[in-house]
CSV table of C-alpha atoms and ligand atoms in Angstrom, one decimal:
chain,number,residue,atom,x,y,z
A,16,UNK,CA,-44.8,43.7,-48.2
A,17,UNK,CA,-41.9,45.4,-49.3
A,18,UNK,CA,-41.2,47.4,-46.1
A,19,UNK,CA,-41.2,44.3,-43.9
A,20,UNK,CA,-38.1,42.8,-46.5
A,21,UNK,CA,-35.7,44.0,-43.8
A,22,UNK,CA,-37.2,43.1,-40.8
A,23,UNK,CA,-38.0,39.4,-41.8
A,24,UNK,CA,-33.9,39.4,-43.0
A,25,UNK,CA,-32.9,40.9,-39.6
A,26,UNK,CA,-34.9,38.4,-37.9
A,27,UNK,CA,-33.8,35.6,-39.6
A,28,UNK,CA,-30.1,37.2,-39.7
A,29,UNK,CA,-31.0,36.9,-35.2
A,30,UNK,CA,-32.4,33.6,-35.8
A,31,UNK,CA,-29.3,32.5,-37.0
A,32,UNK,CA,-27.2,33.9,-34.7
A,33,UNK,CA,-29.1,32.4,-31.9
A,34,UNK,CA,-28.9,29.3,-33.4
A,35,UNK,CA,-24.8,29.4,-33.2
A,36,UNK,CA,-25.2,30.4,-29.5
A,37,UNK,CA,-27.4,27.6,-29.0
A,38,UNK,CA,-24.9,25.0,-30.7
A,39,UNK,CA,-22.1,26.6,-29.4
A,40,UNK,CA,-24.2,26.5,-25.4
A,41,UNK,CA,-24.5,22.5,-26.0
A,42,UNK,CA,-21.5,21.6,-27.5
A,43,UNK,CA,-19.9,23.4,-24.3
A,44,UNK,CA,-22.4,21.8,-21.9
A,45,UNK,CA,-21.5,18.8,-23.4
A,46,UNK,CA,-17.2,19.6,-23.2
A,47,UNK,CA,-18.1,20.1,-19.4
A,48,UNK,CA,-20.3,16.8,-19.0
A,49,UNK,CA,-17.4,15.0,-20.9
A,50,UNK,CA,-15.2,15.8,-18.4
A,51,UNK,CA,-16.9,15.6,-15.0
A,52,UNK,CA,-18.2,12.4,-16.2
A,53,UNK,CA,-14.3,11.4,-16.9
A,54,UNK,CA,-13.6,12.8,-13.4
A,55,UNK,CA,-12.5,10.7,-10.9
A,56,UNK,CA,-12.9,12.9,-8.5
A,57,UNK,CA,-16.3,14.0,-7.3
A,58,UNK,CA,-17.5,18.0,-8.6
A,59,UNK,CA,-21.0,19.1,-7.1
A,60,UNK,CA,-22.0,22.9,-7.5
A,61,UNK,CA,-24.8,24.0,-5.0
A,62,UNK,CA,-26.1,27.0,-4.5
A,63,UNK,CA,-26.6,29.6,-1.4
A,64,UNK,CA,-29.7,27.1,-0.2
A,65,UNK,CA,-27.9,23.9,-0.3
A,66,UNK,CA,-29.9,23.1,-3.2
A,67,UNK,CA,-27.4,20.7,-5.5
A,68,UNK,CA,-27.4,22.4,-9.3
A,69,UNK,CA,-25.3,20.0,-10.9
A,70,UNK,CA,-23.0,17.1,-9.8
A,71,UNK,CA,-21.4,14.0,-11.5
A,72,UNK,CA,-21.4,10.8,-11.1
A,73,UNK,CA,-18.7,10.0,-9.1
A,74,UNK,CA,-20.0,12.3,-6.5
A,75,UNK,CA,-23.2,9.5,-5.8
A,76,UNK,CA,-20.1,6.6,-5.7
A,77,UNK,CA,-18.1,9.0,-3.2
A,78,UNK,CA,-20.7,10.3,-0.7
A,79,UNK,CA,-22.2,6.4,-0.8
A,80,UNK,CA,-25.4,8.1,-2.2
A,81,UNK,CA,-28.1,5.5,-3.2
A,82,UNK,CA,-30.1,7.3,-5.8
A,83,UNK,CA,-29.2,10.5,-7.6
A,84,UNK,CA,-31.2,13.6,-6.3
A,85,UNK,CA,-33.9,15.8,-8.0
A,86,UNK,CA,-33.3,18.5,-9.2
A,87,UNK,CA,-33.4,20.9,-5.9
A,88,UNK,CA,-33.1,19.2,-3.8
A,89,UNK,CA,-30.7,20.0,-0.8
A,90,UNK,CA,-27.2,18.6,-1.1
A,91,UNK,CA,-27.6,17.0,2.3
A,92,UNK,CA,-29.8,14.3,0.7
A,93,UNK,CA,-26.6,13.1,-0.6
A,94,UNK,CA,-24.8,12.7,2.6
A,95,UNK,CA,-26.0,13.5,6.5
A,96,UNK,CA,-22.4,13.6,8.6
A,97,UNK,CA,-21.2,15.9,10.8
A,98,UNK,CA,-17.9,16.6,9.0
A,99,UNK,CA,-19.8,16.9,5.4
A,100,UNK,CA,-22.5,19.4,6.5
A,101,UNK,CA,-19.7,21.4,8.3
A,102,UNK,CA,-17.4,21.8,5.1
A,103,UNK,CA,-20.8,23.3,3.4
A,104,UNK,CA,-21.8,25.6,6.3
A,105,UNK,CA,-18.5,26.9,6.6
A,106,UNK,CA,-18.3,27.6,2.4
A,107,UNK,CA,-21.3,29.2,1.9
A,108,UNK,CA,-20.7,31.5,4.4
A,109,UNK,CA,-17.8,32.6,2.7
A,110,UNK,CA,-14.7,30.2,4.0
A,111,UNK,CA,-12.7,27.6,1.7
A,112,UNK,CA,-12.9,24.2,4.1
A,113,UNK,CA,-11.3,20.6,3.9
A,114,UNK,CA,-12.6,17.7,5.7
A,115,UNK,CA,-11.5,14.1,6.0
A,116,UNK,CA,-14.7,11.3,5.6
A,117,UNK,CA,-14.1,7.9,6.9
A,118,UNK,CA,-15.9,5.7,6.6
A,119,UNK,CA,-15.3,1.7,7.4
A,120,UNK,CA,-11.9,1.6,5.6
A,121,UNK,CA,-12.6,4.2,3.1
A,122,UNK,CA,-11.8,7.9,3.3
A,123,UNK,CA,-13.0,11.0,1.3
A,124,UNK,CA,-11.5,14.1,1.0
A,125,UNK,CA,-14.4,17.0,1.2
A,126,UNK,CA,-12.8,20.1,-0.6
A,127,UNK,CA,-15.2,22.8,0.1
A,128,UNK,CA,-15.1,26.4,-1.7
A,129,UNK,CA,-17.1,29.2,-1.9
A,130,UNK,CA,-18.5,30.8,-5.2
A,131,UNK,CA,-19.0,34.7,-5.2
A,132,UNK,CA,-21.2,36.9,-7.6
A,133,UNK,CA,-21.1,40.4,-7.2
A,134,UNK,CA,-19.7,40.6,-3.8
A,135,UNK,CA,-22.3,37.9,-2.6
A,136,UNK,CA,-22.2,34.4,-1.9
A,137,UNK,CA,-23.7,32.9,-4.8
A,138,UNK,CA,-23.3,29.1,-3.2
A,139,UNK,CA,-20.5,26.3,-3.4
A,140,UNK,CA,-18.3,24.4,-5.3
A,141,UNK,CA,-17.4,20.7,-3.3
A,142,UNK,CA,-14.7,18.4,-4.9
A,143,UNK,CA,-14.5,15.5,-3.8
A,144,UNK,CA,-11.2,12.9,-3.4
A,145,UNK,CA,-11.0,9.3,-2.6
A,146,UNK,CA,-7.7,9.1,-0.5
A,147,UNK,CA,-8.2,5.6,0.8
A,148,UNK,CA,-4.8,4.5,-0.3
A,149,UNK,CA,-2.8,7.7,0.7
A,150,UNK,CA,-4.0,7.4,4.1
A,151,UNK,CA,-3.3,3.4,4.1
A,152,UNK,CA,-0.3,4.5,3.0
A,153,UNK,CA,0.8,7.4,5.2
A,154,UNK,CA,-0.5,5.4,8.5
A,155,UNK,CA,1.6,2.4,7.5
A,156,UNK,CA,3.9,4.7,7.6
A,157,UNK,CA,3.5,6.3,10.8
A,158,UNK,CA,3.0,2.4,11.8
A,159,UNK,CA,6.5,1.7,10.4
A,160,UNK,CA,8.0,4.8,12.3
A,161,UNK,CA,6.9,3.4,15.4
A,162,UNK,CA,8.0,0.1,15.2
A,163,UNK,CA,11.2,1.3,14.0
A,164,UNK,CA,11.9,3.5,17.2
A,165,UNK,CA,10.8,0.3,19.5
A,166,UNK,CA,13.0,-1.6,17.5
A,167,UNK,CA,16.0,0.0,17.5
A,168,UNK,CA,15.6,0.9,21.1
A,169,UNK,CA,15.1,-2.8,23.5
A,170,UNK,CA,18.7,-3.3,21.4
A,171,UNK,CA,20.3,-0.5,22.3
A,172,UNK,CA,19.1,-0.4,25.7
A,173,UNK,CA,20.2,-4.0,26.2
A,174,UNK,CA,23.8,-2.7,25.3
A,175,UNK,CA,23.3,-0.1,27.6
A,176,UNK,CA,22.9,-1.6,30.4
A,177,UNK,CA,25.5,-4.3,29.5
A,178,UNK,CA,28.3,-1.9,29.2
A,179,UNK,CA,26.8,0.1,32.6
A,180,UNK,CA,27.1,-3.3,34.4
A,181,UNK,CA,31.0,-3.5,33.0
A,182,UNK,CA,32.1,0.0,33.2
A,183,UNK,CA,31.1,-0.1,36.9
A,184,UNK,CA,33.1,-2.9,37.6
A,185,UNK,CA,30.2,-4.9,39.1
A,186,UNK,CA,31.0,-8.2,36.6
A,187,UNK,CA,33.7,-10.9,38.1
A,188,UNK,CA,36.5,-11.1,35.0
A,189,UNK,CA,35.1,-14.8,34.1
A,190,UNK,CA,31.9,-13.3,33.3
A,191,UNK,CA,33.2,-10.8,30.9
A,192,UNK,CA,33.0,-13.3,28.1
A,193,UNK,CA,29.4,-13.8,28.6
A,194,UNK,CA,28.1,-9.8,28.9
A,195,UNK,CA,30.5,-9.2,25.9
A,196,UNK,CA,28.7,-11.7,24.0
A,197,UNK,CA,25.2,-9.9,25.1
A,198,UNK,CA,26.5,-6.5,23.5
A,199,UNK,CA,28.1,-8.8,20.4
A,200,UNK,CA,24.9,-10.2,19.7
A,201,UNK,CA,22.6,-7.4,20.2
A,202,UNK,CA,25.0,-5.5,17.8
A,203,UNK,CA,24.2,-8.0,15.4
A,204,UNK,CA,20.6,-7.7,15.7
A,205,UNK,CA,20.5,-3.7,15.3
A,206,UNK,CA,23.2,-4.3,12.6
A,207,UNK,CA,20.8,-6.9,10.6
A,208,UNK,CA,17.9,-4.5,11.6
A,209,UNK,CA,19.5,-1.7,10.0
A,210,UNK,CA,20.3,-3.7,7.2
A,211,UNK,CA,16.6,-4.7,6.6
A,212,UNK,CA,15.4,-1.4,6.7
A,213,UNK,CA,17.6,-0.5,4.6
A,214,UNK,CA,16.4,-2.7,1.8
A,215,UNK,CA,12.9,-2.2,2.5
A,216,UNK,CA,13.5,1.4,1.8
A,217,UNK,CA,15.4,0.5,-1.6
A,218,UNK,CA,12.2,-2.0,-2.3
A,219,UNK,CA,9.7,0.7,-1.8
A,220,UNK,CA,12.2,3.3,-3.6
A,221,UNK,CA,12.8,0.7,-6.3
A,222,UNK,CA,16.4,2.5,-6.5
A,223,UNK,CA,19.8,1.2,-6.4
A,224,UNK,CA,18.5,-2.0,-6.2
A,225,UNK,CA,21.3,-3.7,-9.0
A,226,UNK,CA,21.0,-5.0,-12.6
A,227,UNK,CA,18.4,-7.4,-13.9
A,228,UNK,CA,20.1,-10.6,-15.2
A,229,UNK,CA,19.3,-14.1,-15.9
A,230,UNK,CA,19.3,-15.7,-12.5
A,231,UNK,CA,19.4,-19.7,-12.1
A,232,UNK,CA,17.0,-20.7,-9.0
A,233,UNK,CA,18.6,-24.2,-8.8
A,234,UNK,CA,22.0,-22.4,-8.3
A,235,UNK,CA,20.7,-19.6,-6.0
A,236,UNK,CA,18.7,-22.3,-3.9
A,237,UNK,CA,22.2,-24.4,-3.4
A,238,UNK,CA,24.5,-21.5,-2.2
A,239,UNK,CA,22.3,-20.4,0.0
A,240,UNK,CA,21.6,-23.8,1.7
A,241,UNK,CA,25.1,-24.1,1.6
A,242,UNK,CA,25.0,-20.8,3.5
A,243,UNK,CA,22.8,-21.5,6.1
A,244,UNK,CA,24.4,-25.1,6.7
A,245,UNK,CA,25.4,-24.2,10.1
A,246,UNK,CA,22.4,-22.8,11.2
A,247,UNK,CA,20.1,-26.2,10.2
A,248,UNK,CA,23.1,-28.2,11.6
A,249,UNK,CA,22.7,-26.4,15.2
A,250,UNK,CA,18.8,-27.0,14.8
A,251,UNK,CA,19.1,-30.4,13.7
A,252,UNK,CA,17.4,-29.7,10.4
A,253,UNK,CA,18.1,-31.5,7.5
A,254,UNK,CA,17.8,-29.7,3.9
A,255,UNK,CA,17.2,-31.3,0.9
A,256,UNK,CA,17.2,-29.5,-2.4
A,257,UNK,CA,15.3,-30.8,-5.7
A,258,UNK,CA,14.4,-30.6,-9.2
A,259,UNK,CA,16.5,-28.5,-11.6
A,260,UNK,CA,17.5,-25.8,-13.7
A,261,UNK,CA,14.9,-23.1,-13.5
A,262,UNK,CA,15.9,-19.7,-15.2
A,263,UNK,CA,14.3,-16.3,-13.8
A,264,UNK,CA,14.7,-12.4,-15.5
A,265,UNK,CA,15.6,-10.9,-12.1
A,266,UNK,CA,18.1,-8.6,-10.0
A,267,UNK,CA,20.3,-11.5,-8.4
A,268,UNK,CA,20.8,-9.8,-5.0
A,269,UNK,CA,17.0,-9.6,-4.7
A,270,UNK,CA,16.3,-13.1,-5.3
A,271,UNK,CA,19.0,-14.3,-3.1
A,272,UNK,CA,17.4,-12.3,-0.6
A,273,UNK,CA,14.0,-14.3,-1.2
A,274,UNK,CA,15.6,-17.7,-1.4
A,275,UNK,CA,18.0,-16.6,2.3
A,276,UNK,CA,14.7,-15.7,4.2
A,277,UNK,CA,12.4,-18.5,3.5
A,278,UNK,CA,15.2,-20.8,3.6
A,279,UNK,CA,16.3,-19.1,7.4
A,280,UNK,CA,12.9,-19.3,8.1
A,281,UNK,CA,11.7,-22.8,7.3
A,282,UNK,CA,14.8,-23.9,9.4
A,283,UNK,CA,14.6,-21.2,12.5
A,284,UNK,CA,11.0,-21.9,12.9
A,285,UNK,CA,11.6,-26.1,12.9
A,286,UNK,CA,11.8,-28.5,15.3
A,287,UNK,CA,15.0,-30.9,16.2
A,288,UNK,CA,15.0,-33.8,13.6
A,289,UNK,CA,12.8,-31.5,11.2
A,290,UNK,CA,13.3,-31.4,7.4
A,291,UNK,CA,13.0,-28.7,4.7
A,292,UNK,CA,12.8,-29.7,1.7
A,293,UNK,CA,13.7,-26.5,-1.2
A,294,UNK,CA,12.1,-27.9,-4.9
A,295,UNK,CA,13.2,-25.9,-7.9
A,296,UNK,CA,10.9,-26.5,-10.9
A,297,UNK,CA,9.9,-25.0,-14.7
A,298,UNK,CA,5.8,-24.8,-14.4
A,299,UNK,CA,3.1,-24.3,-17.2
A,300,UNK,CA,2.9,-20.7,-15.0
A,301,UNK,CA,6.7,-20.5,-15.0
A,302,UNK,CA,9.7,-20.7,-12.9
A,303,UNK,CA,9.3,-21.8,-9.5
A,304,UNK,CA,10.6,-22.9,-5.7
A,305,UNK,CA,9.1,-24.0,-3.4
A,306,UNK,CA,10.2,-24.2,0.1
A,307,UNK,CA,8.6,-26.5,2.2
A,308,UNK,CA,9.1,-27.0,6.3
A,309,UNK,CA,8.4,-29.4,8.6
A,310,UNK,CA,7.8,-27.0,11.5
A,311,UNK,CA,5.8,-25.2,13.9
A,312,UNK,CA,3.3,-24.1,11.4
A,313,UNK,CA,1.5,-20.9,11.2
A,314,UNK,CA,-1.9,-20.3,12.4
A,315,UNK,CA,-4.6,-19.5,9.7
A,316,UNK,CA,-5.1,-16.1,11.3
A,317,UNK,CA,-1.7,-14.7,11.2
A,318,UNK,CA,-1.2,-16.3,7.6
A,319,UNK,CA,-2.7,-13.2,6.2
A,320,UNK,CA,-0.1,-11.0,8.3
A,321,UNK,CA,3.0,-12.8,8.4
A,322,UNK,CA,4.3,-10.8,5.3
A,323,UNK,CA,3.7,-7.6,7.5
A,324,UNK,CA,6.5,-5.7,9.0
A,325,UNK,CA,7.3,-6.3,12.3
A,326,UNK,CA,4.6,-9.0,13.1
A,327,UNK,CA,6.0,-11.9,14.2
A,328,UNK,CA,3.4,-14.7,15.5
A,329,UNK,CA,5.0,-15.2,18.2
A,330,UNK,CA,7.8,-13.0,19.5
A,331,UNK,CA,9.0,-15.6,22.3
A,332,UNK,CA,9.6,-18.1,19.3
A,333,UNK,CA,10.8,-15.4,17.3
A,334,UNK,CA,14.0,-16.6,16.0
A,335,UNK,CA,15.7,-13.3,17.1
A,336,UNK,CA,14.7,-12.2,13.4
A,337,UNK,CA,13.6,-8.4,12.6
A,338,UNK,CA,10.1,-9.6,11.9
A,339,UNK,CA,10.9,-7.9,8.1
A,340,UNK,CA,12.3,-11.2,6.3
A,341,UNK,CA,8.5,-12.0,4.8
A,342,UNK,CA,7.6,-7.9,3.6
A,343,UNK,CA,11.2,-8.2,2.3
A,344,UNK,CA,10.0,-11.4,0.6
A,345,UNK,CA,6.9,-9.7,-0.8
A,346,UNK,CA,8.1,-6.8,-1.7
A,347,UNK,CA,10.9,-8.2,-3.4
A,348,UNK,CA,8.7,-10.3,-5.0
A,349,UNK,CA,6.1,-7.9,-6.2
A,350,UNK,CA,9.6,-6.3,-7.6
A,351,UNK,CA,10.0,-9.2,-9.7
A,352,UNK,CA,6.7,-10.2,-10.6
A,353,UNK,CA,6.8,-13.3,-9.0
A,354,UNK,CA,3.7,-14.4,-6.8
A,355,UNK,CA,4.0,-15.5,-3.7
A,356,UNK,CA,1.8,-18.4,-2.0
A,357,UNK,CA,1.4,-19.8,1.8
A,358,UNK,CA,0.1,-22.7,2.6
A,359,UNK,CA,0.6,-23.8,6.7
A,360,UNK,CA,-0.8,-26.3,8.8
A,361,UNK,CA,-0.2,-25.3,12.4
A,362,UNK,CA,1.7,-27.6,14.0
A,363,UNK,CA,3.1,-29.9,10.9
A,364,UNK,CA,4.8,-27.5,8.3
A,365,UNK,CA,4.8,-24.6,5.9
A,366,UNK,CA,5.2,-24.0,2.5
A,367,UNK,CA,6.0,-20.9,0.8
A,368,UNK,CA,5.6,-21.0,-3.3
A,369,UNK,CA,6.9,-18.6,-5.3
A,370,UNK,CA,6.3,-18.7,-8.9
A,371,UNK,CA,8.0,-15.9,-11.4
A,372,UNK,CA,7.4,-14.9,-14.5
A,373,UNK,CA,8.1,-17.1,-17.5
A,374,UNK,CA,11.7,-15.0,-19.1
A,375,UNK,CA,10.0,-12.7,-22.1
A,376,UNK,CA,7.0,-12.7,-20.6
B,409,ADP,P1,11.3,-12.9,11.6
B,409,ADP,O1,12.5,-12.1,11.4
B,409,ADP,O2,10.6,-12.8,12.9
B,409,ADP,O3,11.6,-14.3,11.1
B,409,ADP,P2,9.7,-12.7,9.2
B,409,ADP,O4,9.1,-11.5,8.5
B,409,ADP,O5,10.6,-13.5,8.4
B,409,ADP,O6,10.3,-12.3,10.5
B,409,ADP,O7,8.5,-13.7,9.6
B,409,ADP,C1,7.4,-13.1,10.3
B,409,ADP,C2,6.8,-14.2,11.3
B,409,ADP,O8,6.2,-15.2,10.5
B,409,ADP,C3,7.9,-14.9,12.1
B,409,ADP,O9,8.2,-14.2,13.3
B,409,ADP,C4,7.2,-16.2,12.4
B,409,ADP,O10,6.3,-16.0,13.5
B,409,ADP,C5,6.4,-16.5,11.1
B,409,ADP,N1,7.0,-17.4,10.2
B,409,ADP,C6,7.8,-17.0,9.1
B,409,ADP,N2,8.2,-18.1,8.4
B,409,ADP,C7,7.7,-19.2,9.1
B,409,ADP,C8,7.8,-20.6,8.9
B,409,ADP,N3,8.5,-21.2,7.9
B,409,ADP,N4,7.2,-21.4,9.8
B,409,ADP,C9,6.5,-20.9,10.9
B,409,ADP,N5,6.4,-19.5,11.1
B,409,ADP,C10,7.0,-18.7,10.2
């Protein structure tokens, strides 16, 4: 039939371009499944009922979801708490709402907003963060805050009330000496505080820190034994220093900083007649020293916390040290890319290994 010639072409000429919609519809369904797949972050789209339209993946892992939901099904199948359900109540009726999740140590961020159509809530769009680590982070850091404050303060009130007790005249002239001495060594405290701080900051800034150079661990391990001579002499600790030539890629004020504390450790936490032994060796992992004490030990629960700042095991024994020696040691370590090992036997000795990198690798 000739009259039908240009409907059937019109049709087909529809046919066609429904087809291109089609294809075009899919390959932008998949674009968006490509990337909320790819997403890290959880994206769930619900509409005015709760009822979950589409979500990916990483929304299940997020919300601790077991099984994915059917299709309908009301978003709250996914997750029950308080602070979820509130974030969706307050966006479908119309207001954007964040919410912290935590649970054990993990914690979500709900990001809750509303989607309009025609003046109406059409239902919600809920993104969904994993900010374990920035909290971790920004409560160490109100941690860290704190301590500093009570840190810097029994110092500084000590010297406060020294130099009350000598302004008023209270203190007979041959004890001057000795409440001089209390505001001289408490200076000295706050000063090597201060100090530690100071580089913990540059550590975590990983600024200013000096140049990387070829660093000998033998050499370091000697000048600073040397250093500390005094100190082991008044404890009645021997040192010994072995093995040899061990070069490390490394900024050389950093790994003398290492090398100081676990050396001023292994002797300040020793007993009179003790030994520390400092071995300097090339490993099949690479460089490495090894200080090894013959002193009070540390018990197997604080091994795990030691490289903390501020936690000391025991202040009383507490060598008058800042309690940031070890997180300088770990973070100066992590700087380098050397690993760091304890092994401690309360009662009979520690050992702290730390093993770098082999130079080029
Ligand atoms: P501090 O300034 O108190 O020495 P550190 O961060 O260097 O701080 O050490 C933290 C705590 O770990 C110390 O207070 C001490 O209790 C313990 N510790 C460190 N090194 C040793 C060691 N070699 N033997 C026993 N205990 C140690």
């Amino acid at each position: 039939y000739e009259e039908l010639t240009p409907l059937l072409s019109k049709l087909r000429s529809q046919q066609r371009q429904i087809q291109r919609q089609m294809r075009d519809l899919k390959r932008r369904q998949e674009e968006f499944v490509a990337i909320t797949e790819n997403m890290s972050e959880g994206f769930l789209v619900i509409d005015q009922e709760t009822r979950v339209l589409t979500y990916n993946s990483a929304v299940l892992r997020l919300l601790y979801a077991q099984t994915p939901t059917e299709e309908g099904e009301s978003v709250y199948a996914l997750n029950r708490e308080a602070g979820f359900r509130h974030c969706v109540e307050e966006a479908l009726a119309g207001r954007r709402c964040e919410q912290l999740l935590e649970k054990d140590d993990d914690c979500r961020q709900i990001i809750a907003s509303p989607v309009e159509q025609d003046g109406q809530i059409a239902g919600a769009v809920l993104v969904i963060l994993d900010v374990t680590e920035k909290e971790q982070r920004e409560r160490l850091r109100r941690e860290f805050t704190a301590n500093v404050s009570h840190e810097l303060k029994t110092p500084l009130t000590s010297i406060l009330g020294t130099a009350e007790i000598l302004q008023n005249g209270l203190v007979k002239p041959e004890d001057i000496p000795h409440f001089a001495g209390n505001i001289h060594r408490e200076t000295e405290r706050l000063i090597g505080l201060v100090n530690d701080i100071i580089k913990l900051s540059r550590l975590d800034e990983g600024g200013g820190l000096g140049q990387w150079e070829t660093v000998d661990l033998y050499e370091e391990a000697r000048a600073v034994l040397e250093q500390l001579a005094p100190a082991a002499q008044r404890k009645q600790v021997t040192t010994r220093l072995q093995g040899g030539e061990a070069l490390v890629r490394g900024v050389p004020q950093i790994v003398e900083e290492i090398v100081y504390n676990l050396c001023d450790n292994a002797i300040a936490y020793n007993r009179p007649g003790g030994s520390v032994t400092v071995t300097v060796e090339n490993t099949a992992f690479g460089p490495r020293i090894t200080v090894a004490d013959t002193g009070i030990g540390i018990p197997r629960e604080a091994q795990g916390r030691v490289f903390e700042r501020f936690y000391r095991v025991d202040k009383s024994h507490s060598s008058g040290g800042t309690g940031l020696g070890l997180s300088i040691v770990k973070h100066g370590a992590a700087y380098l890319g050397a690993q760091v090992e304890l092994h401690s036997e309360p009662g009979h000795g520690s050992t702290f290994i730390l093993t770098f990198p082999k130079i080029g690798e």
